[in-house]
Amino acid sequence: MSNILTTRYAPSPTGRMHLGNARTALFSYLLARGRGGRFVLRVEDTDEQRGSEAHLTSQLEDLGWLGLDWDAGPGSEDALGPYRQSERGALYDEHYARLGAAGRTYPCYCSAAELEVSRRTQLAGSLPPRYAGTCRSLTEAQRARHEAAGRRPTLRFRVPAGKRVEFDDLVRGPQEFSSDDIGDFVIRRADGVPMFFFCNVLDDSLMRVSHVLRGEDHLTNTPRQLMLLEALGLARPEYGHLPMLLGPDGAPLSKRRGSVSVGDLRDAGYLPAAVTNYLLRLGHAGAPDEWIDPADQPGAFLLERVGRAPAHFDEVQLQHWQREAVKRLDGQALQDWLAPVLPATLRPAERRLLGLTVSHNVVFPVDALPWVDVLFGELPSLQADLRELVDRAGPEFFAAALDSLAVTGPDLPALARELKQRTGRKGAGLFMPLRIALTGRRDGPELGPLLAALPQATIHRRFSALAARPQGKD
Ligand code: GLU
Ligand code: ZN
């Protein structure tokens, strides 16, 4: 297990999964699957106040819906688990103890108010604010006095002076930080809850994660985390920080602002393969322009083609992939997708016919509803521009269509030939009025299959209505 490329997705269950997180998860998944590696799921649920079991459930559902199955995680534990941070307290304690024994930590008794005063003083003196080191060298007696006064300390990591922290970011290239710019930081809160920095990096190392892909917003955490690993003598993963995914307003898509979430897309009728085809191209230039089936996506993901520019959420692009995904739905999958919006009275054969008719013409299931009437009900009265086209053809055109139909049956090429002979019309001048008569619309599915699919009586009724219709009326 140890040398296998391992990636992870590490959700905090503090909200719904938004698209930025879904992209991080997808890229991590594809990197592992494309290189025969492992993909693990770690739940970062130490912050009980913000997290909730319901959010966790919904995020796991979203991952499953996207098709990102994990090799190990909550519910599928292995020797490197448990995979929920809330169950890893003993491991964290053990490593706090190791850092303490090596003299790398100290208790800090500063109150929030005291820290704020210090921060403001530094800012006023044009210094970058960082922990002033107040509690760095407290004597035993001073500590005892704080304890006696009932103060509960946080635990701070002692940042070594004058060190360079370097790493080669998988996306952004060489990075260099100076430890002197980083104040001693808190790794355990006063109430005993471990800080994000600490558990996150410790778990990555202990779970033998080799490649961490995560949002650029975590870039400044990385030097702190690398210092922690170094102090513990633990192996470090490689990091790739992905550019932010920005909303249409230019602000980062953030789960806390509740903007575009995976759940919203699913509720709207988006298909998971449409979402992954879309995300695969967000800030990643490795994929060809054509549709890529989910099974082939790992082979199309190239880490070295992930770019540094922020990506923008673009619903037009997403809908493009949705159309492609809908086209590829077949049989039962198409039925299942449409089912929630269709009238319960529709029979199975009608459902199948509807599916065949609309699959190249709808983006969302609701878009299929008008076609229920086209196929099985009454057409609404024609809109003005369509009425004009029908008038231009004239009642005699539709009378001829009726006669032709009697000769040829519902075979479009034959019907068109017959009708052309009778009326002299051809091309759009022939097909457009036919389409309007049959569907009440100027666009839609291919006319041939539709003509073959419609009940004869319906075709008859629709042609007759226009053949009998006085000019200019509907
Ligand atoms: N739980 C963190 C988050 O959701 C994970 C950060 C990381 O991937 O390292 O932002
Ligand atoms: Zn302090």
Tab-separated table of C-alpha atoms and ligand atoms in Angstrom:
chain	number	residue	atom	x	y	z
A	1	MET	CA	0.000	0.000	0.000
A	2	SER	CA	2.805	2.377	0.839
A	3	ASN	CA	4.221	3.375	-2.528
A	4	ILE	CA	0.988	3.517	-4.405
A	5	LEU	CA	-0.058	6.922	-5.674
A	6	THR	CA	-2.770	7.962	-3.263
A	7	THR	CA	-5.078	10.950	-3.464
A	8	ARG	CA	-7.850	11.948	-1.167
A	9	TYR	CA	-10.860	14.141	-0.886
A	10	ALA	CA	-11.263	15.675	2.531
A	11	PRO	CA	-14.658	17.308	2.931
A	12	SER	CA	-15.686	19.283	5.967
A	13	PRO	CA	-19.371	18.552	6.525
A	14	THR	CA	-20.287	22.190	7.024
A	15	GLY	CA	-22.567	22.651	4.047
A	16	ARG	CA	-23.588	21.233	0.713
A	17	MET	CA	-20.899	20.284	-1.770
A	18	HIS	CA	-20.358	23.187	-4.134
A	19	LEU	CA	-18.921	22.948	-7.607
A	20	GLY	CA	-15.422	24.040	-6.617
A	21	ASN	CA	-15.207	21.156	-4.179
A	22	ALA	CA	-16.674	18.788	-6.720
A	23	ARG	CA	-13.898	19.729	-9.126
A	24	THR	CA	-11.251	19.126	-6.455
A	25	ALA	CA	-12.796	15.746	-5.733
A	26	LEU	CA	-13.043	14.869	-9.421
A	27	PHE	CA	-9.429	15.826	-10.202
A	28	SER	CA	-8.186	13.862	-7.177
A	29	TYR	CA	-10.258	10.876	-8.205
A	30	LEU	CA	-9.141	11.022	-11.850
A	31	LEU	CA	-5.476	11.392	-10.903
A	32	ALA	CA	-5.662	8.245	-8.803
A	33	ARG	CA	-7.737	6.229	-11.267
A	34	GLY	CA	-5.608	7.312	-14.221
A	35	ARG	CA	-2.431	6.085	-12.592
A	36	GLY	CA	-3.616	2.910	-10.950
A	37	GLY	CA	-3.611	4.587	-7.552
A	38	ARG	CA	-5.934	4.812	-4.579
A	39	PHE	CA	-8.545	7.415	-3.822
A	40	VAL	CA	-9.578	7.804	-0.224
A	41	LEU	CA	-12.211	9.848	1.500
A	42	ARG	CA	-11.444	11.536	4.791
A	43	VAL	CA	-14.094	13.405	6.687
A	44	GLU	CA	-12.806	16.497	8.473
A	45	ASP	CA	-15.411	16.676	11.178
A	46	THR	CA	-13.558	17.889	14.243
A	47	ASP	CA	-15.449	21.155	14.335
A	48	GLU	CA	-18.639	19.863	15.861
A	49	GLN	CA	-20.337	23.236	15.956
A	50	ARG	CA	-20.287	23.851	12.241
A	51	GLY	CA	-20.494	20.313	11.013
A	52	SER	CA	-23.603	18.235	10.758
A	53	GLU	CA	-24.398	14.633	10.016
A	54	ALA	CA	-26.991	15.740	7.476
A	55	HIS	CA	-24.406	17.704	5.515
A	56	LEU	CA	-22.086	14.727	5.580
A	57	THR	CA	-24.775	12.424	4.261
A	58	SER	CA	-25.620	14.852	1.479
A	59	GLN	CA	-21.957	15.269	0.503
A	60	LEU	CA	-21.393	11.519	0.359
A	61	GLU	CA	-24.521	11.221	-1.766
A	62	ASP	CA	-23.200	13.905	-4.095
A	63	LEU	CA	-19.880	12.088	-4.481
A	64	GLY	CA	-21.682	8.830	-5.197
A	65	TRP	CA	-23.971	10.564	-7.675
A	66	LEU	CA	-20.941	11.986	-9.494
A	67	GLY	CA	-19.597	8.445	-9.677
A	68	LEU	CA	-16.498	9.145	-7.579
A	69	ASP	CA	-16.195	5.926	-5.651
A	70	TRP	CA	-13.541	5.738	-2.962
A	71	ASP	CA	-11.275	2.827	-2.058
A	72	ALA	CA	-11.303	3.585	1.626
A	73	GLY	CA	-13.311	5.953	3.749
A	74	PRO	CA	-16.021	6.037	6.385
A	75	GLY	CA	-17.946	2.801	6.050
A	76	SER	CA	-15.130	1.120	4.128
A	77	GLU	CA	-12.327	1.271	6.628
A	78	ASP	CA	-8.897	-0.260	6.222
A	79	ALA	CA	-5.720	-0.389	8.328
A	80	LEU	CA	-5.005	3.318	7.724
A	81	GLY	CA	-8.335	4.500	9.119
A	82	PRO	CA	-10.493	5.467	10.847
A	83	TYR	CA	-11.403	7.940	8.120
A	84	ARG	CA	-13.422	10.304	10.235
A	85	GLN	CA	-11.319	12.797	12.130
A	86	SER	CA	-13.776	12.739	14.993
A	87	GLU	CA	-12.638	9.141	15.590
A	88	ARG	CA	-8.928	9.894	15.459
A	89	GLY	CA	-8.543	11.750	18.754
A	90	ALA	CA	-6.100	9.228	20.191
A	91	LEU	CA	-3.766	9.638	17.211
A	92	TYR	CA	-3.846	13.404	17.546
A	93	ASP	CA	-3.092	13.179	21.274
A	94	GLU	CA	-0.174	10.899	20.593
A	95	HIS	CA	1.329	13.376	18.151
A	96	TYR	CA	0.706	16.369	20.402
A	97	ALA	CA	2.641	14.438	23.026
A	98	ARG	CA	5.489	13.756	20.628
A	99	LEU	CA	5.772	17.397	19.626
A	100	GLY	CA	5.597	18.396	23.290
A	101	ALA	CA	8.318	15.963	24.304
A	102	ALA	CA	10.541	17.405	21.579
A	103	GLY	CA	9.967	20.896	22.945
A	104	ARG	CA	8.122	22.024	19.817
A	105	THR	CA	4.967	23.285	21.505
A	106	TYR	CA	3.947	25.470	24.407
A	107	PRO	CA	0.706	26.511	26.035
A	108	CYS	CA	-0.518	29.988	25.179
A	109	TYR	CA	-2.740	31.790	27.689
A	110	CYS	CA	-3.425	34.904	25.657
A	111	SER	CA	-7.096	35.796	25.455
A	112	ALA	CA	-8.798	36.645	22.188
A	113	ALA	CA	-8.907	40.273	23.277
A	114	GLU	CA	-5.180	40.357	24.050
A	115	LEU	CA	-4.360	38.811	20.692
A	116	GLU	CA	-6.519	41.402	18.961
A	117	VAL	CA	-4.729	44.282	20.686
A	118	SER	CA	-1.392	42.843	19.627
A	119	ARG	CA	-2.605	42.418	16.070
A	120	ARG	CA	-3.748	46.016	15.865
A	121	THR	CA	-0.502	47.322	17.287
A	122	GLN	CA	1.462	45.455	14.650
A	123	LEU	CA	-0.786	46.640	11.865
A	124	ALA	CA	-0.474	50.222	13.100
A	125	GLY	CA	3.303	49.854	12.898
A	126	SER	CA	2.961	48.488	9.338
A	127	LEU	CA	4.079	45.039	10.445
A	128	PRO	CA	2.441	41.898	9.131
A	129	PRO	CA	0.396	40.650	12.068
A	130	ARG	CA	1.600	37.449	13.622
A	131	TYR	CA	1.667	35.989	17.075
A	132	ALA	CA	4.010	38.134	19.157
A	133	GLY	CA	5.455	35.225	21.095
A	134	THR	CA	4.064	36.409	24.425
A	135	CYS	CA	3.847	32.917	25.934
A	136	ARG	CA	6.868	31.436	24.206
A	137	SER	CA	9.120	31.456	27.222
A	138	LEU	CA	6.826	31.582	30.226
A	139	THR	CA	8.346	30.229	33.420
A	140	GLU	CA	6.651	27.444	35.327
A	141	ALA	CA	5.573	29.987	37.904
A	142	GLN	CA	3.969	32.217	35.278
A	143	ARG	CA	2.113	29.271	33.816
A	144	ALA	CA	0.923	28.220	37.227
A	145	ARG	CA	-0.441	31.707	37.843
A	146	HIS	CA	-2.432	31.625	34.580
A	147	GLU	CA	-3.770	28.195	35.455
A	148	ALA	CA	-4.709	29.329	38.941
A	149	ALA	CA	-6.564	32.255	37.367
A	150	GLY	CA	-8.641	29.682	35.462
A	151	ARG	CA	-7.205	30.401	32.038
A	152	ARG	CA	-7.254	27.508	29.657
A	153	PRO	CA	-4.383	27.533	27.176
A	154	THR	CA	-4.289	26.849	23.496
A	155	LEU	CA	-1.347	24.809	22.289
A	156	ARG	CA	1.039	26.601	19.939
A	157	PHE	CA	3.634	25.198	17.600
A	158	ARG	CA	7.049	26.743	18.038
A	159	VAL	CA	8.048	27.902	14.554
A	160	PRO	CA	11.806	27.627	14.051
A	161	ALA	CA	13.556	30.934	13.279
A	162	GLY	CA	15.310	31.676	10.020
A	163	LYS	CA	14.236	28.649	8.045
A	164	ARG	CA	13.202	28.416	4.438
A	165	VAL	CA	10.231	26.251	3.669
A	166	GLU	CA	10.163	25.093	0.073
A	167	PHE	CA	8.029	22.831	-2.006
A	168	ASP	CA	7.352	22.281	-5.667
A	169	ASP	CA	3.661	22.814	-6.237
A	170	LEU	CA	2.184	20.419	-8.787
A	171	VAL	CA	0.202	23.260	-10.339
A	172	ARG	CA	2.022	26.458	-9.403
A	173	GLY	CA	5.647	25.367	-9.532
A	174	PRO	CA	8.361	26.122	-6.931
A	175	GLN	CA	7.159	27.842	-3.771
A	176	GLU	CA	9.292	29.354	-1.071
A	177	PHE	CA	8.354	30.771	2.313
A	178	SER	CA	10.377	32.083	5.216
A	179	SER	CA	9.551	30.764	8.653
A	180	ASP	CA	10.224	34.264	9.996
A	181	ASP	CA	7.017	35.456	8.343
A	182	ILE	CA	5.009	32.858	10.193
A	183	GLY	CA	4.166	33.327	13.834
A	184	ASP	CA	3.865	30.423	16.244
A	185	PHE	CA	0.455	29.021	15.409
A	186	VAL	CA	-2.260	27.287	17.372
A	187	ILE	CA	-2.557	23.566	16.785
A	188	ARG	CA	-5.078	22.828	19.536
A	189	ARG	CA	-7.850	25.068	20.737
A	190	ALA	CA	-8.359	25.911	24.392
A	191	ASP	CA	-11.335	23.535	24.506
A	192	GLY	CA	-9.076	20.702	23.349
A	193	VAL	CA	-10.368	20.559	19.772
A	194	PRO	CA	-7.506	20.036	17.299
A	195	MET	CA	-7.004	22.714	14.677
A	196	PHE	CA	-7.578	22.087	11.006
A	197	PHE	CA	-3.885	22.541	10.062
A	198	PHE	CA	-2.783	19.883	12.381
A	199	CYS	CA	-5.215	17.021	11.751
A	200	ASN	CA	-5.310	17.679	8.050
A	201	VAL	CA	-1.589	17.313	7.467
A	202	LEU	CA	-1.061	14.611	10.044
A	203	ASP	CA	-3.786	12.507	8.463
A	204	ASP	CA	-2.442	13.049	4.963
A	205	SER	CA	0.887	11.695	6.097
A	206	LEU	CA	-0.453	8.859	8.251
A	207	MET	CA	-2.909	7.830	5.537
A	208	ARG	CA	-0.002	7.797	3.082
A	209	VAL	CA	-1.539	10.315	0.776
A	210	SER	CA	1.044	11.025	-1.897
A	211	HIS	CA	-0.718	13.779	-3.868
A	212	VAL	CA	-2.913	16.439	-2.307
A	213	LEU	CA	-4.994	18.484	-4.709
A	214	ARG	CA	-6.859	21.275	-3.016
A	215	GLY	CA	-8.032	24.838	-3.460
A	216	GLU	CA	-5.603	27.700	-3.714
A	217	ASP	CA	-7.145	29.150	-0.577
A	218	HIS	CA	-5.095	26.573	1.335
A	219	LEU	CA	-1.748	27.610	-0.159
A	220	THR	CA	-0.736	29.695	2.852
A	221	ASN	CA	-1.447	26.747	5.144
A	222	THR	CA	1.050	24.546	3.377
A	223	PRO	CA	4.319	25.932	4.817
A	224	ARG	CA	2.917	25.615	8.334
A	225	GLN	CA	1.843	22.091	7.628
A	226	LEU	CA	5.210	21.133	6.157
A	227	MET	CA	6.932	22.462	9.266
A	228	LEU	CA	4.697	20.266	11.390
A	229	LEU	CA	5.576	17.174	9.376
A	230	GLU	CA	9.238	18.003	9.578
A	231	ALA	CA	9.049	18.382	13.347
A	232	LEU	CA	7.342	14.992	13.552
A	233	GLY	CA	9.739	13.344	11.132
A	234	LEU	CA	6.840	12.279	8.913
A	235	ALA	CA	6.741	11.956	5.123
A	236	ARG	CA	5.201	14.841	3.223
A	237	PRO	CA	2.773	14.575	0.349
A	238	GLU	CA	3.118	16.593	-2.820
A	239	TYR	CA	0.703	19.481	-3.094
A	240	GLY	CA	-1.116	20.911	-6.058
A	241	HIS	CA	-3.171	24.028	-5.364
A	242	LEU	CA	-6.008	24.480	-7.807
A	243	PRO	CA	-7.107	27.945	-8.841
A	244	MET	CA	-10.386	29.087	-7.404
A	245	LEU	CA	-13.633	28.476	-9.166
A	246	LEU	CA	-15.388	31.812	-9.455
A	247	GLY	CA	-19.090	32.420	-9.734
A	248	PRO	CA	-20.683	34.539	-12.451
A	249	ASP	CA	-20.229	37.527	-10.117
A	250	GLY	CA	-16.458	36.923	-9.898
A	251	ALA	CA	-16.587	35.859	-6.243
A	252	PRO	CA	-15.354	32.389	-5.289
A	253	LEU	CA	-18.018	29.723	-5.221
A	254	SER	CA	-18.225	28.994	-1.570
A	255	LYS	CA	-20.257	26.469	0.239
A	256	ARG	CA	-21.074	28.967	2.938
A	257	ARG	CA	-22.625	31.409	0.517
A	258	GLY	CA	-24.754	28.575	-0.731
A	259	SER	CA	-24.069	29.210	-4.404
A	260	VAL	CA	-24.160	26.502	-7.038
A	261	SER	CA	-24.089	23.188	-5.268
A	262	VAL	CA	-23.967	19.713	-6.714
A	263	GLY	CA	-27.360	19.084	-5.125
A	264	ASP	CA	-28.872	22.092	-6.913
A	265	LEU	CA	-27.654	20.769	-10.240
A	266	ARG	CA	-29.016	17.319	-9.538
A	267	ASP	CA	-32.383	18.749	-8.488
A	268	ALA	CA	-32.514	20.757	-11.711
A	269	GLY	CA	-32.140	17.563	-13.732
A	270	TYR	CA	-28.479	17.792	-14.666
A	271	LEU	CA	-26.859	14.437	-15.301
A	272	PRO	CA	-23.682	13.460	-13.452
A	273	ALA	CA	-21.746	12.735	-16.651
A	274	ALA	CA	-22.609	16.236	-17.891
A	275	VAL	CA	-21.258	17.732	-14.686
A	276	THR	CA	-18.027	15.722	-14.816
A	277	ASN	CA	-17.506	16.502	-18.508
A	278	TYR	CA	-17.925	20.160	-17.619
A	279	LEU	CA	-15.671	20.109	-14.557
A	280	LEU	CA	-12.991	18.136	-16.389
A	281	ARG	CA	-12.451	21.192	-18.585
A	282	LEU	CA	-12.496	23.809	-15.880
A	283	GLY	CA	-8.917	24.977	-15.568
A	284	HIS	CA	-7.696	21.776	-17.189
A	285	ALA	CA	-6.571	21.910	-20.814
A	286	GLY	CA	-5.820	18.214	-21.190
A	287	ALA	CA	-9.207	17.018	-22.425
A	288	PRO	CA	-10.210	16.894	-26.099
A	289	ASP	CA	-13.269	18.868	-27.197
A	290	GLU	CA	-15.469	15.832	-27.603
A	291	TRP	CA	-17.645	14.142	-25.051
A	292	ILE	CA	-15.754	11.778	-22.747
A	293	ASP	CA	-17.548	8.885	-21.127
A	294	PRO	CA	-16.972	8.712	-17.377
A	295	ALA	CA	-15.049	5.454	-17.798
A	296	ASP	CA	-12.587	7.197	-20.118
A	297	GLN	CA	-12.180	10.347	-18.046
A	298	PRO	CA	-9.225	9.103	-15.958
A	299	GLY	CA	-7.223	8.636	-19.159
A	300	ALA	CA	-8.100	12.160	-20.276
A	301	PHE	CA	-6.920	13.887	-17.124
A	302	LEU	CA	-3.381	15.269	-17.261
A	303	LEU	CA	-2.159	16.869	-14.073
A	304	GLU	CA	0.454	18.847	-15.980
A	305	ARG	CA	-2.333	20.511	-17.975
A	306	VAL	CA	-4.037	21.998	-14.942
A	307	GLY	CA	-3.607	25.741	-15.249
A	308	ARG	CA	-3.127	28.563	-12.771
A	309	ALA	CA	-5.778	30.961	-13.983
A	310	PRO	CA	-9.013	31.093	-12.020
A	311	ALA	CA	-11.907	29.420	-13.788
A	312	HIS	CA	-15.395	30.860	-14.089
A	313	PHE	CA	-18.591	28.931	-13.701
A	314	ASP	CA	-20.388	29.106	-17.038
A	315	GLU	CA	-23.869	27.678	-17.232
A	316	VAL	CA	-23.917	27.814	-21.034
A	317	GLN	CA	-20.990	25.408	-21.155
A	318	LEU	CA	-22.551	23.194	-18.548
A	319	GLN	CA	-25.745	23.024	-20.620
A	320	HIS	CA	-23.733	22.111	-23.687
A	321	TRP	CA	-22.452	19.028	-21.870
A	322	GLN	CA	-25.911	18.367	-20.510
A	323	ARG	CA	-27.288	18.147	-24.059
A	324	GLU	CA	-24.517	15.750	-24.934
A	325	ALA	CA	-25.282	13.665	-21.865
A	326	VAL	CA	-29.026	13.557	-22.567
A	327	LYS	CA	-28.407	12.417	-26.139
A	328	ARG	CA	-26.478	9.480	-24.764
A	329	LEU	CA	-29.115	8.350	-22.310
A	330	ASP	CA	-30.681	5.160	-23.459
A	331	GLY	CA	-33.652	2.974	-22.637
A	332	GLN	CA	-34.314	2.762	-18.955
A	333	ALA	CA	-31.874	5.518	-17.986
A	334	LEU	CA	-33.758	7.947	-20.191
A	335	GLN	CA	-37.079	6.805	-18.724
A	336	ASP	CA	-35.793	7.188	-15.171
A	337	TRP	CA	-34.537	10.657	-15.890
A	338	LEU	CA	-37.840	11.819	-17.388
A	339	ALA	CA	-40.119	10.004	-14.972
A	340	PRO	CA	-40.310	12.584	-12.156
A	341	VAL	CA	-42.010	15.186	-14.376
A	342	LEU	CA	-44.255	13.012	-16.534
A	343	PRO	CA	-47.963	12.529	-15.873
A	344	ALA	CA	-48.505	9.252	-14.049
A	345	THR	CA	-51.174	8.289	-16.584
A	346	LEU	CA	-48.663	7.907	-19.403
A	347	ARG	CA	-48.361	4.267	-20.432
A	348	PRO	CA	-44.957	2.531	-20.771
A	349	ALA	CA	-45.160	2.449	-24.572
A	350	GLU	CA	-45.994	6.149	-24.598
A	351	ARG	CA	-43.082	6.860	-22.283
A	352	ARG	CA	-40.734	5.036	-24.603
A	353	LEU	CA	-42.001	6.925	-27.597
A	354	LEU	CA	-41.705	10.211	-25.784
A	355	GLY	CA	-38.121	9.349	-24.808
A	356	LEU	CA	-37.152	8.601	-28.412
A	357	THR	CA	-38.777	11.791	-29.574
A	358	VAL	CA	-37.201	14.190	-27.109
A	359	SER	CA	-33.784	12.812	-26.293
A	360	HIS	CA	-32.014	15.054	-28.810
A	361	ASN	CA	-34.153	18.059	-28.037
A	362	VAL	CA	-34.308	18.645	-24.322
A	363	VAL	CA	-31.921	19.902	-21.678
A	364	PHE	CA	-34.014	19.181	-18.601
A	365	PRO	CA	-36.807	16.699	-17.960
A	366	VAL	CA	-39.423	19.470	-17.817
A	367	ASP	CA	-38.549	20.378	-21.400
A	368	ALA	CA	-40.174	17.090	-22.407
A	369	LEU	CA	-43.600	18.135	-21.107
A	370	PRO	CA	-44.755	20.103	-24.172
A	371	TRP	CA	-44.015	16.966	-26.223
A	372	VAL	CA	-46.494	14.962	-24.201
A	373	ASP	CA	-49.258	17.018	-25.786
A	374	VAL	CA	-47.628	16.978	-29.200
A	375	LEU	CA	-47.602	13.200	-29.145
A	376	PHE	CA	-50.622	12.233	-27.134
A	377	GLY	CA	-52.846	15.270	-26.717
A	378	GLU	CA	-54.059	18.424	-28.394
A	379	LEU	CA	-51.807	21.110	-29.803
A	380	PRO	CA	-52.101	24.607	-28.418
A	381	SER	CA	-53.238	27.243	-30.914
A	382	LEU	CA	-50.511	28.473	-33.217
A	383	GLN	CA	-48.356	31.476	-32.467
A	384	ALA	CA	-48.612	34.378	-34.897
A	385	ASP	CA	-45.414	33.700	-36.821
A	386	LEU	CA	-46.318	30.048	-37.279
A	387	ARG	CA	-49.851	30.904	-38.323
A	388	GLU	CA	-48.384	33.086	-41.048
A	389	LEU	CA	-46.296	30.200	-42.400
A	390	VAL	CA	-49.325	27.942	-42.373
A	391	ASP	CA	-51.386	30.565	-44.175
A	392	ARG	CA	-48.708	30.917	-46.792
A	393	ALA	CA	-48.984	27.198	-47.506
A	394	GLY	CA	-52.771	27.496	-47.629
A	395	PRO	CA	-55.571	24.998	-46.835
A	396	GLU	CA	-55.010	23.312	-50.201
A	397	PHE	CA	-51.505	22.307	-49.104
A	398	PHE	CA	-52.880	20.422	-46.121
A	399	ALA	CA	-55.688	18.914	-48.172
A	400	ALA	CA	-52.968	17.620	-50.493
A	401	ALA	CA	-51.070	16.340	-47.469
A	402	LEU	CA	-54.137	14.368	-46.429
A	403	ASP	CA	-54.476	12.882	-49.899
A	404	SER	CA	-50.770	12.077	-50.051
A	405	LEU	CA	-50.916	10.427	-46.675
A	406	ALA	CA	-53.715	8.193	-47.898
A	407	VAL	CA	-51.422	7.094	-50.736
A	408	THR	CA	-48.086	6.734	-48.961
A	409	GLY	CA	-48.809	6.147	-45.289
A	410	PRO	CA	-46.622	7.745	-42.616
A	411	ASP	CA	-43.357	7.367	-44.525
A	412	LEU	CA	-41.794	10.823	-44.710
A	413	PRO	CA	-39.658	10.531	-47.868
A	414	ALA	CA	-42.555	8.982	-49.799
A	415	LEU	CA	-45.037	11.477	-48.422
A	416	ALA	CA	-42.741	14.378	-49.299
A	417	ARG	CA	-42.306	13.138	-52.882
A	418	GLU	CA	-46.037	12.743	-53.341
A	419	LEU	CA	-46.785	16.123	-51.790
A	420	LYS	CA	-44.135	17.863	-53.885
A	421	GLN	CA	-45.730	16.491	-57.011
A	422	ARG	CA	-49.161	17.645	-55.952
A	423	THR	CA	-48.214	21.122	-54.703
A	424	GLY	CA	-44.935	22.017	-56.391
A	425	ARG	CA	-43.516	22.867	-52.955
A	426	LYS	CA	-40.164	21.593	-51.768
A	427	GLY	CA	-37.467	22.057	-49.120
A	428	ALA	CA	-38.390	24.239	-46.156
A	429	GLY	CA	-41.514	25.399	-48.019
A	430	LEU	CA	-42.737	21.828	-47.776
A	431	PHE	CA	-41.268	20.537	-44.537
A	432	MET	CA	-41.878	23.575	-42.354
A	433	PRO	CA	-45.677	23.655	-42.745
A	434	LEU	CA	-45.727	19.871	-42.254
A	435	ARG	CA	-43.733	20.206	-39.057
A	436	ILE	CA	-45.910	23.025	-37.773
A	437	ALA	CA	-49.059	21.074	-38.571
A	438	LEU	CA	-47.790	18.026	-36.727
A	439	THR	CA	-46.105	19.658	-33.722
A	440	GLY	CA	-47.314	23.226	-33.446
A	441	ARG	CA	-43.660	24.287	-33.341
A	442	ARG	CA	-40.946	25.197	-35.799
A	443	ASP	CA	-38.206	23.161	-34.120
A	444	GLY	CA	-37.958	19.787	-32.514
A	445	PRO	CA	-37.072	16.215	-33.239
A	446	GLU	CA	-36.503	14.761	-36.679
A	447	LEU	CA	-39.749	14.725	-38.585
A	448	GLY	CA	-39.445	11.221	-40.079
A	449	PRO	CA	-39.449	9.231	-36.835
A	450	LEU	CA	-42.070	11.559	-35.426
A	451	LEU	CA	-44.413	10.970	-38.360
A	452	ALA	CA	-43.896	7.240	-37.999
A	453	ALA	CA	-44.537	7.410	-34.266
A	454	LEU	CA	-47.681	9.532	-34.180
A	455	PRO	CA	-50.992	7.680	-34.200
A	456	GLN	CA	-52.522	7.829	-37.699
A	457	ALA	CA	-55.670	9.404	-36.317
A	458	THR	CA	-53.667	12.222	-34.784
A	459	ILE	CA	-51.885	13.007	-38.038
A	460	HIS	CA	-55.173	12.960	-39.828
A	461	ARG	CA	-56.816	15.257	-37.337
A	462	ARG	CA	-53.957	17.762	-37.493
A	463	PHE	CA	-53.811	17.943	-41.279
A	464	SER	CA	-57.606	18.120	-41.507
A	465	ALA	CA	-57.784	20.996	-39.072
A	466	LEU	CA	-55.523	23.114	-41.303
A	467	ALA	CA	-57.097	21.923	-44.531
A	468	ALA	CA	-60.469	23.108	-43.293
A	469	ARG	CA	-59.207	26.295	-41.752
A	470	PRO	CA	-60.240	29.562	-43.381
A	471	GLN	CA	-57.306	31.834	-44.157
A	472	GLY	CA	-56.162	34.102	-41.340
A	473	LYS	CA	-58.010	32.300	-38.538
A	474	ASP	CA	-56.760	29.745	-36.038
B	1	GLU	N1	-11.538	20.079	4.819
B	1	GLU	C1	-10.767	20.990	4.026
B	1	GLU	C2	-11.717	21.807	3.175
B	1	GLU	O1	-12.825	21.389	2.935
B	1	GLU	C3	-9.804	20.211	3.177
B	1	GLU	C4	-8.609	20.991	2.774
B	1	GLU	C5	-7.639	20.121	2.030
B	1	GLU	O2	-8.037	19.544	1.013
B	1	GLU	O3	-6.505	20.003	2.471
B	1	GLU	O4	-11.379	22.891	2.758
B	2	ZN	ZN	0.052	33.593	24.398
